[in-house]
Structure formats: C-alpha cells, structure tokens
Coordinates of C-alpha atoms in Angstrom, one line a residue:
X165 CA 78.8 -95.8 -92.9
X166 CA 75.8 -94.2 -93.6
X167 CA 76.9 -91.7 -96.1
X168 CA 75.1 -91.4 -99.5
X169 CA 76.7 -92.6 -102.4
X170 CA 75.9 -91.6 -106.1
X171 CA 76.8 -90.7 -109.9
X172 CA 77.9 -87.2 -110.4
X173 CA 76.2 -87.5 -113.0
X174 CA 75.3 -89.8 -116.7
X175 CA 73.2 -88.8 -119.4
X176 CA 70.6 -90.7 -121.0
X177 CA 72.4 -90.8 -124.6
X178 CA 74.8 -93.5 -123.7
X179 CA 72.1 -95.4 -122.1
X180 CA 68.9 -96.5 -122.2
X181 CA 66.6 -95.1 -119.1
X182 CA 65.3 -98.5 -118.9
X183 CA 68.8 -99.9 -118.0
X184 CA 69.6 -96.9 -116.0
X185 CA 66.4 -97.4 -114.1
X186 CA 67.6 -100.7 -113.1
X187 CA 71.2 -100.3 -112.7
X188 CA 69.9 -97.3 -110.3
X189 CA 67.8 -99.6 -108.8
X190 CA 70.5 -102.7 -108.0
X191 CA 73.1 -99.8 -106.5
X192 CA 70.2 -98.2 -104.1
X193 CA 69.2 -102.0 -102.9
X194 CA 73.0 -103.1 -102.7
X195 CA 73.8 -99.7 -100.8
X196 CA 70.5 -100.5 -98.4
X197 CA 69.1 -96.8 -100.0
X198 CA 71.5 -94.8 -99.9
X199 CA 72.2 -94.2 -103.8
X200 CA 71.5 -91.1 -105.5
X201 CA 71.4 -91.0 -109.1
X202 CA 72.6 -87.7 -110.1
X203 CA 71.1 -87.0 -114.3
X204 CA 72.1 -84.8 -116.7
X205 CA 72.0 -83.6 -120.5
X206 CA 75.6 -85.0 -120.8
X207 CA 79.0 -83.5 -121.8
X208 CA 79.9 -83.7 -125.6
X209 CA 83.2 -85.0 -124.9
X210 CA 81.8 -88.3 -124.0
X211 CA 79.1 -88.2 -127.3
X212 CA 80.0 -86.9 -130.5
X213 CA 83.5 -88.1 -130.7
X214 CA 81.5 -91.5 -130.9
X215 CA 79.2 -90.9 -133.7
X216 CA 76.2 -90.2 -131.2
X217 CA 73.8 -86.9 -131.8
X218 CA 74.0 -84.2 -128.5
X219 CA 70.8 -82.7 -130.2
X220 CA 67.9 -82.3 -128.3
X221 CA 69.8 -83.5 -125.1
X222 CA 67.7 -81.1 -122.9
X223 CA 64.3 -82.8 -124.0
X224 CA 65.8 -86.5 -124.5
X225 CA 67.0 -86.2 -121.1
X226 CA 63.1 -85.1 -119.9
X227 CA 62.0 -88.0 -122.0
X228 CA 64.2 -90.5 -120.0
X229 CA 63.5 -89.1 -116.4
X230 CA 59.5 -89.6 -117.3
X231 CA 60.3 -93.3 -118.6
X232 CA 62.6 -94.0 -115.5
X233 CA 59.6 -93.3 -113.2
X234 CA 56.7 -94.3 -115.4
X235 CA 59.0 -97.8 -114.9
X236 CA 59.7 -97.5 -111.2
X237 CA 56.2 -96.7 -110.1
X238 CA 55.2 -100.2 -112.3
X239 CA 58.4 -102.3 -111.9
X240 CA 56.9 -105.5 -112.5
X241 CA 54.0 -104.7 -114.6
X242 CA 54.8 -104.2 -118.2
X243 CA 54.8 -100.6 -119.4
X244 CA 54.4 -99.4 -122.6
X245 CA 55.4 -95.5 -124.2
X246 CA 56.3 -93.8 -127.4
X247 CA 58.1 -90.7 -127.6
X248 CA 60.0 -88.4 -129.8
X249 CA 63.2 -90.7 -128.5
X250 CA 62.3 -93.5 -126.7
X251 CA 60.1 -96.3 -127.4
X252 CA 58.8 -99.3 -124.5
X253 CA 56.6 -101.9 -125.4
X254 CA 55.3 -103.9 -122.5
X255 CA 59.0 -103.1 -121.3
X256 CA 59.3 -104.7 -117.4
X257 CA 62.2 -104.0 -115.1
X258 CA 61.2 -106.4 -112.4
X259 CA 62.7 -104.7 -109.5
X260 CA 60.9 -103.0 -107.1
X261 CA 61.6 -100.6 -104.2
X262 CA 63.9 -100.5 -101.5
X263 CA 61.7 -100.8 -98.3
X264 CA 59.5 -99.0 -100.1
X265 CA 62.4 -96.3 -101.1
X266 CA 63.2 -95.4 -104.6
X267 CA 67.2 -93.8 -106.0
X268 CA 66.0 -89.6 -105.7
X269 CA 66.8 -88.2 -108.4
X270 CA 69.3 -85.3 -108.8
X271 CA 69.6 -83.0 -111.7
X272 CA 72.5 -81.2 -112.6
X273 CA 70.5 -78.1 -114.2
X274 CA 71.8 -74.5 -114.9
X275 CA 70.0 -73.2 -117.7
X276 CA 66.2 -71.9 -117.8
X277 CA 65.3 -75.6 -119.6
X278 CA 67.5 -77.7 -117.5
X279 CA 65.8 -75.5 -114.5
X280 CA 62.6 -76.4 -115.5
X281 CA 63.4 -80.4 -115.8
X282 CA 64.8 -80.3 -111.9
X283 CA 61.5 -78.8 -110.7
X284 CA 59.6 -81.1 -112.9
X285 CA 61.2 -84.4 -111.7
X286 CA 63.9 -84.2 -109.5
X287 CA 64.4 -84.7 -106.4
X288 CA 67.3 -82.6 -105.9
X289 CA 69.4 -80.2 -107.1
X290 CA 73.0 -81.1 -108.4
X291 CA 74.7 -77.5 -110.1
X292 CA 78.6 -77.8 -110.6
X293 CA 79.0 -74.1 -111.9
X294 CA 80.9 -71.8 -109.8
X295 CA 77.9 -69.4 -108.5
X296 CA 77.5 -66.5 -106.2
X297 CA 74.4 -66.9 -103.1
X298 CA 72.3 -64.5 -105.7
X299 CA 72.4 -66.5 -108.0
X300 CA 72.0 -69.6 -106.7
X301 CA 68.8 -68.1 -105.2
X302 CA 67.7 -67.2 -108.6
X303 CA 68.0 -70.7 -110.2
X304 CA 66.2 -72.0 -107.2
X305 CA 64.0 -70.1 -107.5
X306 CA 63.2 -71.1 -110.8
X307 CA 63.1 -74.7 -110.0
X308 CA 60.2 -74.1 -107.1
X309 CA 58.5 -72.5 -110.0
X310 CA 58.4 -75.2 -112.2
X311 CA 57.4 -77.9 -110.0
X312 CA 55.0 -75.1 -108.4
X313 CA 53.3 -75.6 -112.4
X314 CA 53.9 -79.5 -112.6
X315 CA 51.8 -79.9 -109.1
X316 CA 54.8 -81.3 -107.4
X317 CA 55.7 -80.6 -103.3
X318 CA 59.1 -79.8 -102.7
X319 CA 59.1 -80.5 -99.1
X320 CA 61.6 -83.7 -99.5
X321 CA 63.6 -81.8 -102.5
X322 CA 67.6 -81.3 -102.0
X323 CA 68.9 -78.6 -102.7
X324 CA 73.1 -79.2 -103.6
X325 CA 75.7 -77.1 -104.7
X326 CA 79.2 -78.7 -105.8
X327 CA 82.4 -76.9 -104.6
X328 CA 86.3 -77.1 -105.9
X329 CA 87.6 -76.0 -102.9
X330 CA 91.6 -75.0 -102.5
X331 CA 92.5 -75.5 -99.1
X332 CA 95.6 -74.2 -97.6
X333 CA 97.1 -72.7 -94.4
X334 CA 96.3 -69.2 -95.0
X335 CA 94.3 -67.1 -97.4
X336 CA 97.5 -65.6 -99.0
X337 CA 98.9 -69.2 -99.6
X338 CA 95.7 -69.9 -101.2
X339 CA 96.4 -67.1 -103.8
X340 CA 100.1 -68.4 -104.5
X341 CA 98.4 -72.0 -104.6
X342 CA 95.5 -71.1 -106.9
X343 CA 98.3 -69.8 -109.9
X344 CA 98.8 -73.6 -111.0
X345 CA 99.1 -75.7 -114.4
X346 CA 96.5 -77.8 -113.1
X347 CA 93.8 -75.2 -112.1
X348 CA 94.7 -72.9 -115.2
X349 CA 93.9 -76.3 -117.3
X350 CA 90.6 -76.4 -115.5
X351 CA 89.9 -72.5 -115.8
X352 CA 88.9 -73.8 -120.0
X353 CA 86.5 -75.8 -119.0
X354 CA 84.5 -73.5 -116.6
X355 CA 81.6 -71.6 -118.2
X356 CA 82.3 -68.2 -120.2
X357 CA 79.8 -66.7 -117.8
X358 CA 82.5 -67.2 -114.9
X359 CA 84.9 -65.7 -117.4
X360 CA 82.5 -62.6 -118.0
X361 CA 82.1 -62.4 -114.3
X362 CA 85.9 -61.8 -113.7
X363 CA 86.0 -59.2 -116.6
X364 CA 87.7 -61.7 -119.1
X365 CA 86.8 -63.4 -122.3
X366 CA 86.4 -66.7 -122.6
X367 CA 89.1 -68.2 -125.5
X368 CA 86.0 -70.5 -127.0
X369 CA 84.2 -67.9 -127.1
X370 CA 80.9 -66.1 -125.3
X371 CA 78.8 -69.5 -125.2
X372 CA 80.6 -71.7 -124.2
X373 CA 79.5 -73.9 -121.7
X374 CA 82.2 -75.2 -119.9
X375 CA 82.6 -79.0 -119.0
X376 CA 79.6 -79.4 -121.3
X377 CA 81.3 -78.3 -124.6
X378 CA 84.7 -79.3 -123.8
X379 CA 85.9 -81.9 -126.2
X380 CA 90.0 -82.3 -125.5
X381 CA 90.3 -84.8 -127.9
X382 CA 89.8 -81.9 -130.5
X383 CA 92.6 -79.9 -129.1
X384 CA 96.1 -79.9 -129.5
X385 CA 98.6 -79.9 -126.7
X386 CA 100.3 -77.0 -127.7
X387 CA 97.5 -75.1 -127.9
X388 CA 96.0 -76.3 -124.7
X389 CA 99.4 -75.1 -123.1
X390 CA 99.0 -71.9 -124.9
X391 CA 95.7 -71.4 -123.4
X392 CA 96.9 -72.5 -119.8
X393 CA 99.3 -69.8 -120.0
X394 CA 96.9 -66.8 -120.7
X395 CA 94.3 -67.6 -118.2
X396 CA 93.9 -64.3 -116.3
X397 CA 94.7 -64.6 -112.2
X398 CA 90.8 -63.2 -111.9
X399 CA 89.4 -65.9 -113.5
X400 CA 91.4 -68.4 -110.8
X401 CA 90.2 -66.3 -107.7
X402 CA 86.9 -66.5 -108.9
X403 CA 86.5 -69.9 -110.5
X404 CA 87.9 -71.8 -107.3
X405 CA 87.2 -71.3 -104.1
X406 CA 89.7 -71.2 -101.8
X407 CA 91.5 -70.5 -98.2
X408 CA 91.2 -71.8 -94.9
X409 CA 89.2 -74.8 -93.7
X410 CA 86.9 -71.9 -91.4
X411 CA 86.7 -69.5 -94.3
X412 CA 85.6 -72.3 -97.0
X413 CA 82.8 -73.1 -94.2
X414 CA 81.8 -69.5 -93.8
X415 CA 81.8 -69.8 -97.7
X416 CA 79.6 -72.7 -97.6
X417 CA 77.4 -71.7 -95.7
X418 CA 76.8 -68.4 -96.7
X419 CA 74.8 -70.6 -98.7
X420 CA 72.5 -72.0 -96.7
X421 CA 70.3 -68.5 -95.9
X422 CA 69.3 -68.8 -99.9
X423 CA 68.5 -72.9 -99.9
X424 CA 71.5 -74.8 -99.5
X425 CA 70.6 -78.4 -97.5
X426 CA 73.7 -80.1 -98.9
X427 CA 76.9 -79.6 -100.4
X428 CA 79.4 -81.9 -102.5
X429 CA 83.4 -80.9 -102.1
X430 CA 85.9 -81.4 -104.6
X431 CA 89.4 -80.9 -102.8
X432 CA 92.0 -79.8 -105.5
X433 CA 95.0 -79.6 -103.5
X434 CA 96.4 -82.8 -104.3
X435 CA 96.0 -81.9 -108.3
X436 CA 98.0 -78.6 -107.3
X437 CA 100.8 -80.5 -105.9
X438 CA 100.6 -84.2 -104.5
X439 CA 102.6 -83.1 -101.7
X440 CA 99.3 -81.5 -99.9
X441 CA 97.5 -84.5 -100.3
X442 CA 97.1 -85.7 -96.4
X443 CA 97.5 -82.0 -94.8
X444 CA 94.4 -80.9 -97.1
X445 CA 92.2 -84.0 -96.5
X446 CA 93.1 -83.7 -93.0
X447 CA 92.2 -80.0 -93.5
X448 CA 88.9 -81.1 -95.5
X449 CA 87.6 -83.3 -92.2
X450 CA 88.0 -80.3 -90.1
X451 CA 85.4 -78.5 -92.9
X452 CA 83.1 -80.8 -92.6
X453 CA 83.0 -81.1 -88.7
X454 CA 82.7 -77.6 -89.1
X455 CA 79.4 -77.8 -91.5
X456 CA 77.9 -80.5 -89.3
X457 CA 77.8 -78.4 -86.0
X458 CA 76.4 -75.7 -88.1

C-alpha cells in the first residue's frame, strides 16, 4: 500500500525530458507521491539497433535532468533553454506538484562521470553492478563530493543498491543452484570488472560494460550458447548473491555501516527453475521482515 513504485530506469535518448518530466509527473500524482523515476545514460541494446546515436549519453543525460527540473520548478510558466542537445522555447508542462512533492530522482551511476551527475542532481542512488561494501563506499563517496561542489545538501538523498539474490534452503544448494543456463546467460552481461574480480576475462573483452553494451540482437545463438558454457563457476559465486534468507540479510546489510538506506531485490530463483517460484518468494518475505526489524 504504501510502497514506492518506479522505473528501473529510461534514458533520455528515446525521449524527450520534457515528456519524461510530465509522464513522471502524471505517475507520481496518480500513485499519490510515491513514484520514483530512476535515470540513466541508457543501454545500447535499446539505441543503436534503431538508428539513434549512444554518443555523448553521459552529458545528454545531464542535459535532460537540468531541463526536467528547470521545467518542474516552473511547470506552468513557459521555459525556454538551448543546449548542446536539447532545445525549449517557451516550452510549458502545465503540471505542477504533488502536495507540493516532486518524482526524486534516482541515478543509476557507476562511473566517475555518471558519479558526478548523481551528486549533482539526484536524489538517490540507483547502482545495479554487483559491488563489494568498499566499494560501494568509494562511489559514495564520490557522489557526496560532487554535490559537496554543486552546493547541494544530501540530507534527503537515497542511497540504493540493486541485488540478484539466489535464494535457497541452504548455502550449499545455493552453489548447485547458481551453476544454471539462465545465470551463466546473465554472467555476459555483467561488467568485465566482476569478471577481473573473480580472476577471469571477460569474452567482450576488458571494457566492457555489462548490460550497458550488450546488444543480443548482434549475437548468434550458437555463440551465445558457446559463451554460456565457458562462464567460469567464480564468476557465478561472485556475480550473484546467494544463500539463505538470514545470510542474504546479513549480506544486505553489511551494507548499511557504509551508506545503504534502501535496497531493491531481484529474486532469480524462478529463472533457475520455475519450480522455486512460491518457496523463494515466500523465502524473499521472510528477507524483508528481516531488513525491516533491522
């Protein structure tokens, strides 16, 4: 009932900010404030394949958040802005705040750049990369830099973290669990940084980005399956984490000592085998009574 609800997260290529200002806008008045609109630099699979440029999407994506709040602070007086990508002339959105709430804005941010943005303008804190405390500390850090330079007070800021979380009844059935078509598919689209960190090498190579530079469409199945097959068992154990529902929460909030106010779990069982569907959602409420009390 009075969970938040959100994008996880869009881009500003596909979109104008203007029109995601106002579709943000709509959702946060028809879920009575509790939207979040979660903002990144975008994912090439969802650009390039359709003739769009992914160039600059760091700075376009700065560009937007500073048009999406130049138009919520003014939203029914008629703004006007030029910029390296986007352009409003006496532009008007004509909605204006939720009892005097706006959508907060979370960035999905892991490089020094994207670091930078989140400090800047958000108002939380959305990484999906699988990171240890350390280094979720670090980027943190980073962030309260930034808005530290931008003038900005972090006192209302969210600090997130996204987890793929493999529940199961026992830490060793976790390891039999994790050795899966479905989680070796998803080992290619994690960073080659996790790949480094488990002392492998990542088979598109030592930049790649993960999620952000996969483009399936430009892979054939057989060599997706040939992939699959040589993903090392160390770059499972690390990628996704995974146990019991009271060693995930120790997990989690090992966490919380460094920053953590609020984290987002992805359960994977039921794309390991449908069969655990109900026992690890059941399994998943239990985590998350145990996070509250804590």
């Amino acid at each position: 009932r009075g969970a938040r609800i959100g994008v996880s997260v869009t881009e500003a290529i596909r979109r104008h900010p203007a029109e995601i200002a106002q579709a943000a806008l709509t959702l946060h008045h028809l879920s009575r404030g509790r939207f979040v609109l979660g903002m990144g630099a975008g994912e090439r699979e969802n650009i390039e394949p359709y003739g769009l440029s992914y160039a600059g999407q760091a700075s376009r994506l700065e560009e937007a958040l500073y048009c999406i709040r130049l138009l919520w602070t003014n939203p029914r007086e008629y703004v006007s802005f030029s910029g390296r990508f986007f352009t409003l002339d006496r532009a008007v959105i004509g909605l204006g705040p939720y009892r005097r709430t706006l959508p907060p804005i979370w960035v999905a941010a892991h490089g020094p750049m994207m670091l930078g943005i989140a400090g800047r303008y958000g108002d939380g804190w959305l990484p999906t990369h699988q990171m240890e405390p350390e280094d979720y500390a670090d980027h943190l850090g980073r962030i309260r830099t930034a808005a530290e330079g931008a003038g900005r007070s972090l006192r209302r800021f969210t600090a997130s973290y996204e987890m793929r979380v493999l529940l199961a009844p026992s830490h060793d059935e976790a390891h039999r669990r994790l050795n899966s078509n479905a989680l070796r598919l998803g080992a290619l689209v994690v960073p080659a940084s996790v790949w480094e960190r488990a002392g492998a090498e990542h088979p598109f190579g030592p930049g790649y980005r993960g999620v952000a530079d996969y483009i399936p469409s430009r892979l054939e199945p057989e060599e997706v399956r040939r992939l699959m097959g040589e993903v090392p068992f160390d770059v499972l154990h690390l990628a996704f984490d995974h146990g019991t529902p009271d060693q995930l929460a120790a997990r989690a909030l090992s966490y919380r000592s460094v920053g953590l106010r609020h984290v987002v779990i992805q359960n994977l069982a039921p794309l390991v085998d449908p069969r655990w569907t109900v026992w690890s959602f059941r399994a998943l409420a239990g985590l998350i009574r145990t996070l509250r009390r804590s």
